[in-house]
Short mmCIF file of N, CA and C in Angstrom, two decimals:
data_model
loop_
_atom_site.label_atom_id
_atom_site.label_comp_id
_atom_site.label_asym_id
_atom_site.label_seq_id
_atom_site.Cartn_x
_atom_site.Cartn_y
_atom_site.Cartn_z
N MET O 866 55.52 16.21 -63.09
CA MET O 866 55.13 14.86 -62.73
C MET O 866 55.00 14.02 -63.99
N LEU O 867 55.46 12.80 -63.90
CA LEU O 867 55.48 11.91 -65.05
C LEU O 867 54.13 11.26 -65.26
N GLU O 868 53.66 11.27 -66.47
CA GLU O 868 52.40 10.61 -66.83
C GLU O 868 52.68 9.16 -67.18
N LEU O 869 51.96 8.27 -66.52
CA LEU O 869 52.08 6.85 -66.85
C LEU O 869 51.19 6.54 -68.04
N PRO O 870 51.57 5.56 -68.84
CA PRO O 870 50.63 5.08 -69.86
C PRO O 870 49.38 4.50 -69.17
N THR O 871 48.28 4.55 -69.85
CA THR O 871 47.02 4.11 -69.25
C THR O 871 47.08 2.65 -68.81
N TRP O 872 47.66 1.80 -69.63
CA TRP O 872 47.72 0.38 -69.29
C TRP O 872 48.55 0.16 -68.03
N ALA O 873 49.65 0.88 -67.88
CA ALA O 873 50.50 0.73 -66.69
C ALA O 873 49.81 1.28 -65.46
N ASP O 874 49.07 2.36 -65.63
CA ASP O 874 48.33 2.94 -64.51
C ASP O 874 47.28 1.95 -64.00
N TYR O 875 46.54 1.36 -64.93
CA TYR O 875 45.52 0.38 -64.53
C TYR O 875 46.14 -0.88 -63.93
N LEU O 876 47.23 -1.35 -64.50
CA LEU O 876 47.87 -2.56 -64.00
C LEU O 876 48.45 -2.34 -62.60
N ALA O 877 49.13 -1.22 -62.40
CA ALA O 877 49.68 -0.92 -61.07
C ALA O 877 48.56 -0.74 -60.06
N SER O 878 47.49 -0.05 -60.46
CA SER O 878 46.35 0.14 -59.55
C SER O 878 45.70 -1.19 -59.20
N PHE O 879 45.58 -2.07 -60.19
CA PHE O 879 44.99 -3.39 -59.95
C PHE O 879 45.79 -4.17 -58.91
N PHE O 880 47.11 -4.23 -59.09
CA PHE O 880 47.96 -4.96 -58.14
C PHE O 880 47.91 -4.34 -56.75
N ILE O 881 47.90 -3.03 -56.66
CA ILE O 881 47.87 -2.37 -55.36
C ILE O 881 46.53 -2.60 -54.66
N ILE O 882 45.43 -2.55 -55.41
CA ILE O 882 44.11 -2.80 -54.81
C ILE O 882 43.99 -4.25 -54.35
N ILE O 883 44.45 -5.19 -55.17
CA ILE O 883 44.42 -6.60 -54.77
C ILE O 883 45.29 -6.82 -53.54
N GLY O 884 46.48 -6.25 -53.53
CA GLY O 884 47.37 -6.39 -52.38
C GLY O 884 46.79 -5.78 -51.12
N ALA O 885 46.18 -4.61 -51.25
CA ALA O 885 45.57 -3.97 -50.08
C ALA O 885 44.38 -4.78 -49.58
N SER O 886 43.64 -5.40 -50.49
CA SER O 886 42.51 -6.24 -50.08
C SER O 886 42.98 -7.45 -49.30
N PHE O 887 44.03 -8.12 -49.79
CA PHE O 887 44.58 -9.26 -49.06
C PHE O 887 45.09 -8.84 -47.69
N ALA O 888 45.77 -7.72 -47.61
CA ALA O 888 46.29 -7.23 -46.33
C ALA O 888 45.16 -6.89 -45.37
N ALA O 889 44.08 -6.31 -45.88
CA ALA O 889 42.94 -5.98 -45.03
C ALA O 889 42.26 -7.24 -44.50
N VAL O 890 42.11 -8.25 -45.35
CA VAL O 890 41.50 -9.51 -44.90
C VAL O 890 42.38 -10.18 -43.86
N GLY O 891 43.69 -10.16 -44.06
CA GLY O 891 44.61 -10.73 -43.07
C GLY O 891 44.56 -10.00 -41.74
N SER O 892 44.46 -8.69 -41.78
CA SER O 892 44.36 -7.91 -40.54
C SER O 892 43.04 -8.16 -39.84
N TYR O 893 41.97 -8.26 -40.62
CA TYR O 893 40.65 -8.55 -40.04
C TYR O 893 40.65 -9.94 -39.40
N GLY O 894 41.28 -10.90 -40.07
CA GLY O 894 41.37 -12.25 -39.50
C GLY O 894 42.16 -12.27 -38.21
N LEU O 895 43.20 -11.46 -38.12
CA LEU O 895 43.98 -11.39 -36.89
C LEU O 895 43.12 -10.88 -35.74
N LEU O 896 42.23 -9.96 -36.02
CA LEU O 896 41.37 -9.41 -34.97
C LEU O 896 40.22 -10.34 -34.60
N ARG O 897 39.62 -11.02 -35.57
CA ARG O 897 38.38 -11.73 -35.35
C ARG O 897 38.50 -13.21 -35.03
N LEU O 898 39.58 -13.85 -35.42
CA LEU O 898 39.67 -15.30 -35.21
C LEU O 898 39.88 -15.60 -33.73
N PRO O 899 39.37 -16.76 -33.27
CA PRO O 899 39.23 -16.97 -31.83
C PRO O 899 40.48 -17.41 -31.06
N ASP O 900 41.38 -18.18 -31.65
CA ASP O 900 42.51 -18.66 -30.86
C ASP O 900 43.83 -18.41 -31.58
N PHE O 901 44.91 -18.74 -30.91
CA PHE O 901 46.25 -18.40 -31.39
C PHE O 901 46.56 -19.04 -32.75
N MET O 902 46.25 -20.30 -32.90
CA MET O 902 46.60 -21.00 -34.14
C MET O 902 45.83 -20.46 -35.34
N THR O 903 44.55 -20.18 -35.17
CA THR O 903 43.80 -19.64 -36.29
C THR O 903 44.18 -18.18 -36.55
N ARG O 904 44.50 -17.45 -35.49
CA ARG O 904 44.95 -16.06 -35.67
C ARG O 904 46.30 -16.00 -36.38
N LEU O 905 47.10 -16.99 -36.18
CA LEU O 905 48.41 -17.05 -36.83
C LEU O 905 48.28 -17.27 -38.33
N HIS O 906 47.26 -17.99 -38.74
CA HIS O 906 47.09 -18.34 -40.15
C HIS O 906 46.75 -17.13 -41.01
N ALA O 907 45.87 -16.28 -40.55
CA ALA O 907 45.37 -15.16 -41.37
C ALA O 907 46.47 -14.18 -41.78
N PRO O 908 47.25 -13.65 -40.85
CA PRO O 908 48.25 -12.67 -41.30
C PRO O 908 49.40 -13.28 -42.09
N THR O 909 49.78 -14.52 -41.78
CA THR O 909 50.92 -15.08 -42.51
C THR O 909 50.58 -15.38 -43.95
N LYS O 910 49.37 -15.80 -44.23
CA LYS O 910 49.00 -16.10 -45.62
C LYS O 910 48.55 -14.84 -46.35
N ASN O 911 47.54 -14.19 -45.83
CA ASN O 911 46.94 -13.06 -46.55
C ASN O 911 47.83 -11.84 -46.62
N THR O 912 48.48 -11.51 -45.54
CA THR O 912 49.31 -10.31 -45.55
C THR O 912 50.54 -10.51 -46.42
N THR O 913 51.07 -11.73 -46.48
CA THR O 913 52.18 -12.00 -47.38
C THR O 913 51.75 -11.79 -48.83
N LEU O 914 50.58 -12.30 -49.18
CA LEU O 914 50.07 -12.08 -50.54
C LEU O 914 49.76 -10.60 -50.77
N GLY O 915 49.29 -9.92 -49.74
CA GLY O 915 48.99 -8.49 -49.87
C GLY O 915 50.23 -7.67 -50.15
N VAL O 916 51.28 -7.93 -49.41
CA VAL O 916 52.53 -7.20 -49.65
C VAL O 916 53.10 -7.57 -51.01
N GLY O 917 52.93 -8.83 -51.41
CA GLY O 917 53.37 -9.24 -52.75
C GLY O 917 52.64 -8.48 -53.84
N GLY O 918 51.33 -8.27 -53.69
CA GLY O 918 50.57 -7.51 -54.68
C GLY O 918 50.99 -6.05 -54.72
N ILE O 919 51.21 -5.47 -53.57
CA ILE O 919 51.65 -4.07 -53.52
C ILE O 919 53.04 -3.92 -54.15
N ILE O 920 53.90 -4.89 -53.89
CA ILE O 920 55.24 -4.83 -54.50
C ILE O 920 55.16 -5.00 -56.01
N LEU O 921 54.26 -5.86 -56.50
CA LEU O 921 54.09 -5.98 -57.96
C LEU O 921 53.61 -4.67 -58.57
N GLY O 922 52.68 -4.00 -57.89
CA GLY O 922 52.24 -2.69 -58.36
C GLY O 922 53.37 -1.69 -58.38
N SER O 923 54.22 -1.74 -57.37
CA SER O 923 55.38 -0.84 -57.32
C SER O 923 56.37 -1.14 -58.44
N ILE O 924 56.57 -2.43 -58.73
CA ILE O 924 57.46 -2.81 -59.83
C ILE O 924 56.93 -2.28 -61.16
N VAL O 925 55.62 -2.43 -61.38
CA VAL O 925 55.03 -1.93 -62.63
C VAL O 925 55.19 -0.42 -62.72
N TYR O 926 54.89 0.28 -61.63
CA TYR O 926 54.97 1.75 -61.64
C TYR O 926 56.38 2.23 -61.94
N PHE O 927 57.35 1.72 -61.19
CA PHE O 927 58.71 2.23 -61.35
C PHE O 927 59.40 1.72 -62.60
N SER O 928 58.98 0.58 -63.13
CA SER O 928 59.59 0.12 -64.38
C SER O 928 59.15 0.97 -65.56
N VAL O 929 57.94 1.55 -65.48
CA VAL O 929 57.46 2.41 -66.57
C VAL O 929 57.91 3.85 -66.37
N SER O 930 57.89 4.33 -65.13
CA SER O 930 58.17 5.75 -64.90
C SER O 930 59.66 6.07 -64.91
N ASP O 931 60.46 5.33 -64.19
CA ASP O 931 61.90 5.63 -64.13
C ASP O 931 62.68 4.53 -64.82
N SER O 932 63.36 3.79 -64.03
CA SER O 932 64.09 2.64 -64.56
C SER O 932 63.73 1.42 -63.73
N LEU O 933 63.90 0.26 -64.30
CA LEU O 933 63.55 -0.97 -63.61
C LEU O 933 64.49 -1.17 -62.43
N SER O 934 63.92 -1.27 -61.25
CA SER O 934 64.68 -1.49 -60.04
C SER O 934 64.27 -2.83 -59.44
N LEU O 935 65.23 -3.60 -59.05
CA LEU O 935 64.93 -4.92 -58.51
C LEU O 935 64.89 -4.94 -56.99
N HIS O 936 64.93 -3.77 -56.36
CA HIS O 936 64.85 -3.74 -54.91
C HIS O 936 63.54 -4.34 -54.42
N GLU O 937 62.46 -4.03 -55.11
CA GLU O 937 61.15 -4.56 -54.72
C GLU O 937 61.11 -6.07 -54.85
N LEU O 938 61.75 -6.59 -55.88
CA LEU O 938 61.78 -8.04 -56.08
C LEU O 938 62.56 -8.72 -54.96
N LEU O 939 63.65 -8.11 -54.53
CA LEU O 939 64.41 -8.67 -53.41
C LEU O 939 63.60 -8.64 -52.12
N ILE O 940 62.83 -7.59 -51.91
CA ILE O 940 61.96 -7.51 -50.73
C ILE O 940 60.93 -8.63 -50.77
N ALA O 941 60.33 -8.85 -51.93
CA ALA O 941 59.31 -9.89 -52.07
C ALA O 941 59.90 -11.28 -51.82
N ILE O 942 61.07 -11.54 -52.37
CA ILE O 942 61.72 -12.84 -52.15
C ILE O 942 62.02 -13.04 -50.67
N PHE O 943 62.55 -12.02 -50.02
CA PHE O 943 62.84 -12.11 -48.59
C PHE O 943 61.57 -12.37 -47.79
N LEU O 944 60.50 -11.67 -48.12
CA LEU O 944 59.24 -11.84 -47.39
C LEU O 944 58.65 -13.23 -47.60
N PHE O 945 58.64 -13.70 -48.84
CA PHE O 945 58.07 -15.02 -49.11
C PHE O 945 58.92 -16.14 -48.52
N MET O 946 60.19 -15.89 -48.24
CA MET O 946 61.02 -16.91 -47.60
C MET O 946 60.88 -16.87 -46.08
N THR O 947 60.76 -15.70 -45.50
CA THR O 947 60.79 -15.60 -44.04
C THR O 947 59.42 -15.74 -43.39
N ALA O 948 58.34 -15.39 -44.07
CA ALA O 948 57.01 -15.46 -43.45
C ALA O 948 56.62 -16.89 -43.06
N PRO O 949 56.80 -17.90 -43.91
CA PRO O 949 56.45 -19.26 -43.48
C PRO O 949 57.33 -19.78 -42.35
N ILE O 950 58.60 -19.38 -42.35
CA ILE O 950 59.50 -19.83 -41.29
C ILE O 950 59.08 -19.22 -39.95
N SER O 951 58.79 -17.94 -39.94
CA SER O 951 58.37 -17.31 -38.68
C SER O 951 57.02 -17.85 -38.22
N ALA O 952 56.11 -18.15 -39.15
CA ALA O 952 54.82 -18.73 -38.76
C ALA O 952 55.02 -20.12 -38.16
N HIS O 953 55.92 -20.89 -38.73
CA HIS O 953 56.20 -22.22 -38.19
C HIS O 953 56.78 -22.13 -36.78
N LEU O 954 57.71 -21.21 -36.57
CA LEU O 954 58.30 -21.06 -35.25
C LEU O 954 57.29 -20.56 -34.23
N LEU O 955 56.41 -19.65 -34.63
CA LEU O 955 55.36 -19.18 -33.72
C LEU O 955 54.39 -20.30 -33.38
N ALA O 956 54.05 -21.14 -34.35
CA ALA O 956 53.15 -22.27 -34.09
C ALA O 956 53.79 -23.26 -33.12
N LYS O 957 55.08 -23.53 -33.31
CA LYS O 957 55.77 -24.43 -32.38
C LYS O 957 55.82 -23.85 -30.98
N ALA O 958 56.04 -22.54 -30.88
CA ALA O 958 56.06 -21.89 -29.56
C ALA O 958 54.68 -21.96 -28.92
N GLY O 959 53.63 -21.76 -29.72
CA GLY O 959 52.27 -21.85 -29.19
C GLY O 959 51.94 -23.25 -28.69
N LEU O 960 52.40 -24.27 -29.41
CA LEU O 960 52.19 -25.65 -28.95
C LEU O 960 52.99 -25.93 -27.68
N HIS O 961 54.22 -25.43 -27.64
CA HIS O 961 55.07 -25.65 -26.47
C HIS O 961 54.49 -24.97 -25.22
N LEU O 962 53.95 -23.78 -25.39
CA LEU O 962 53.36 -23.05 -24.26
C LEU O 962 51.94 -23.49 -23.96
N GLU O 963 51.40 -24.39 -24.79
CA GLU O 963 50.06 -24.96 -24.62
C GLU O 963 48.99 -23.89 -24.51
N TYR O 964 48.98 -23.00 -25.50
CA TYR O 964 47.91 -22.01 -25.57
C TYR O 964 46.57 -22.70 -25.76
N LYS O 965 45.52 -22.11 -25.20
CA LYS O 965 44.19 -22.69 -25.34
C LYS O 965 43.76 -22.66 -26.80
N MET O 966 43.10 -23.75 -27.21
CA MET O 966 42.55 -23.83 -28.56
C MET O 966 41.05 -24.04 -28.46
N ILE O 967 40.33 -23.54 -29.44
CA ILE O 967 38.89 -23.80 -29.47
C ILE O 967 38.68 -25.26 -29.86
N SER O 968 37.49 -25.77 -29.62
CA SER O 968 37.25 -27.19 -29.84
C SER O 968 37.34 -27.60 -31.31
N SER O 969 37.08 -26.70 -32.22
CA SER O 969 37.13 -27.07 -33.64
C SER O 969 38.55 -27.08 -34.21
N THR O 970 39.53 -26.58 -33.46
CA THR O 970 40.92 -26.65 -33.91
C THR O 970 41.45 -28.04 -33.60
N ARG O 971 41.96 -28.72 -34.62
CA ARG O 971 42.46 -30.08 -34.42
C ARG O 971 43.82 -30.04 -33.74
N ASP O 972 43.95 -30.81 -32.68
CA ASP O 972 45.22 -30.94 -32.00
C ASP O 972 45.85 -32.25 -32.43
N LEU O 973 46.92 -32.19 -33.17
CA LEU O 973 47.54 -33.40 -33.70
C LEU O 973 48.24 -34.22 -32.62
N ARG O 974 48.41 -33.65 -31.45
CA ARG O 974 49.09 -34.39 -30.38
C ARG O 974 48.17 -35.39 -29.71
N GLU O 975 46.85 -35.22 -29.81
CA GLU O 975 45.93 -36.11 -29.12
C GLU O 975 45.90 -37.50 -29.75
N HIS O 976 45.72 -37.58 -31.05
CA HIS O 976 45.68 -38.86 -31.77
C HIS O 976 46.57 -38.76 -33.00
N PRO O 977 47.88 -38.81 -32.83
CA PRO O 977 48.76 -38.63 -34.00
C PRO O 977 48.60 -39.74 -35.03
N GLU O 978 48.17 -40.92 -34.59
CA GLU O 978 48.00 -42.02 -35.54
C GLU O 978 46.88 -41.74 -36.54
N ASP O 979 45.94 -40.88 -36.18
CA ASP O 979 44.86 -40.53 -37.11
C ASP O 979 45.35 -39.71 -38.29
N TYR O 980 46.48 -39.05 -38.14
CA TYR O 980 46.95 -38.13 -39.16
C TYR O 980 48.19 -38.62 -39.90
N SER O 981 48.62 -39.84 -39.63
CA SER O 981 49.78 -40.37 -40.35
C SER O 981 49.31 -41.15 -41.57
N ASP O 982 50.15 -41.24 -42.57
CA ASP O 982 49.80 -41.95 -43.81
C ASP O 982 49.72 -43.45 -43.59
N LYS O 983 50.50 -43.98 -42.67
CA LYS O 983 50.56 -45.42 -42.47
C LYS O 983 49.26 -45.98 -41.91
N SER O 984 48.58 -45.21 -41.11
CA SER O 984 47.42 -45.75 -40.40
C SER O 984 46.10 -45.21 -40.93
N GLN O 985 46.04 -44.78 -42.16
CA GLN O 985 44.79 -44.27 -42.70
C GLN O 985 43.72 -45.34 -42.67
N HIS O 986 44.08 -46.54 -43.07
CA HIS O 986 43.10 -47.61 -43.12
C HIS O 986 42.66 -48.00 -41.71
N THR O 987 43.60 -48.11 -40.78
CA THR O 987 43.24 -48.52 -39.42
C THR O 987 42.43 -47.44 -38.72
N ALA O 988 42.69 -46.18 -38.99
CA ALA O 988 41.91 -45.11 -38.36
C ALA O 988 40.47 -45.14 -38.86
N LYS O 989 40.28 -45.41 -40.14
CA LYS O 989 38.92 -45.52 -40.68
C LYS O 989 38.20 -46.72 -40.09
N GLU O 990 38.92 -47.83 -39.94
CA GLU O 990 38.31 -49.01 -39.33
C GLU O 990 37.92 -48.72 -37.88
N ARG O 991 38.79 -48.04 -37.14
CA ARG O 991 38.50 -47.73 -35.75
C ARG O 991 37.29 -46.81 -35.64
N ASP O 992 37.17 -45.86 -36.56
CA ASP O 992 36.01 -44.97 -36.54
C ASP O 992 34.73 -45.73 -36.85
N SER O 993 34.80 -46.69 -37.77
CA SER O 993 33.59 -47.47 -38.07
C SER O 993 33.23 -48.38 -36.90
N GLU O 994 34.24 -48.87 -36.17
CA GLU O 994 33.96 -49.69 -35.00
C GLU O 994 33.33 -48.86 -33.89
N ARG O 995 33.77 -47.61 -33.74
CA ARG O 995 33.18 -46.72 -32.73
C ARG O 995 31.72 -46.43 -33.04
N ALA O 996 31.41 -46.32 -34.34
CA ALA O 996 30.04 -46.00 -34.74
C ALA O 996 29.10 -47.17 -34.47
N ASP O 997 29.64 -48.40 -34.51
CA ASP O 997 28.79 -49.58 -34.28
C ASP O 997 28.52 -49.77 -32.83
#
């Protein structure tokens, strides 16, 4: 068995632990968050970073032990490109199917003028008029 240098061992372990922590938080968020839109956010962000950390640890390990292989880098690029696209498509499908949302989740379809750049001033004025 090949002995890694101490610095490479610590660096690979650091990346793997950070990646596993992000993946665990993303998995926990998938289980605990209340509705579809919030559940969608946790695994797409945290698990992507988690797999990225694990792949960085793998790159460090294999670059020191054997020879530098870029297969892990290609996997990371593919993952970082496809995860946001799949999350966007799942969110659009959830909106189209009108999944229930909790009250604290903002639905941009109710008052789209509140979220556009053009009407920032008018939305603030309307809110101040409602308060009066």
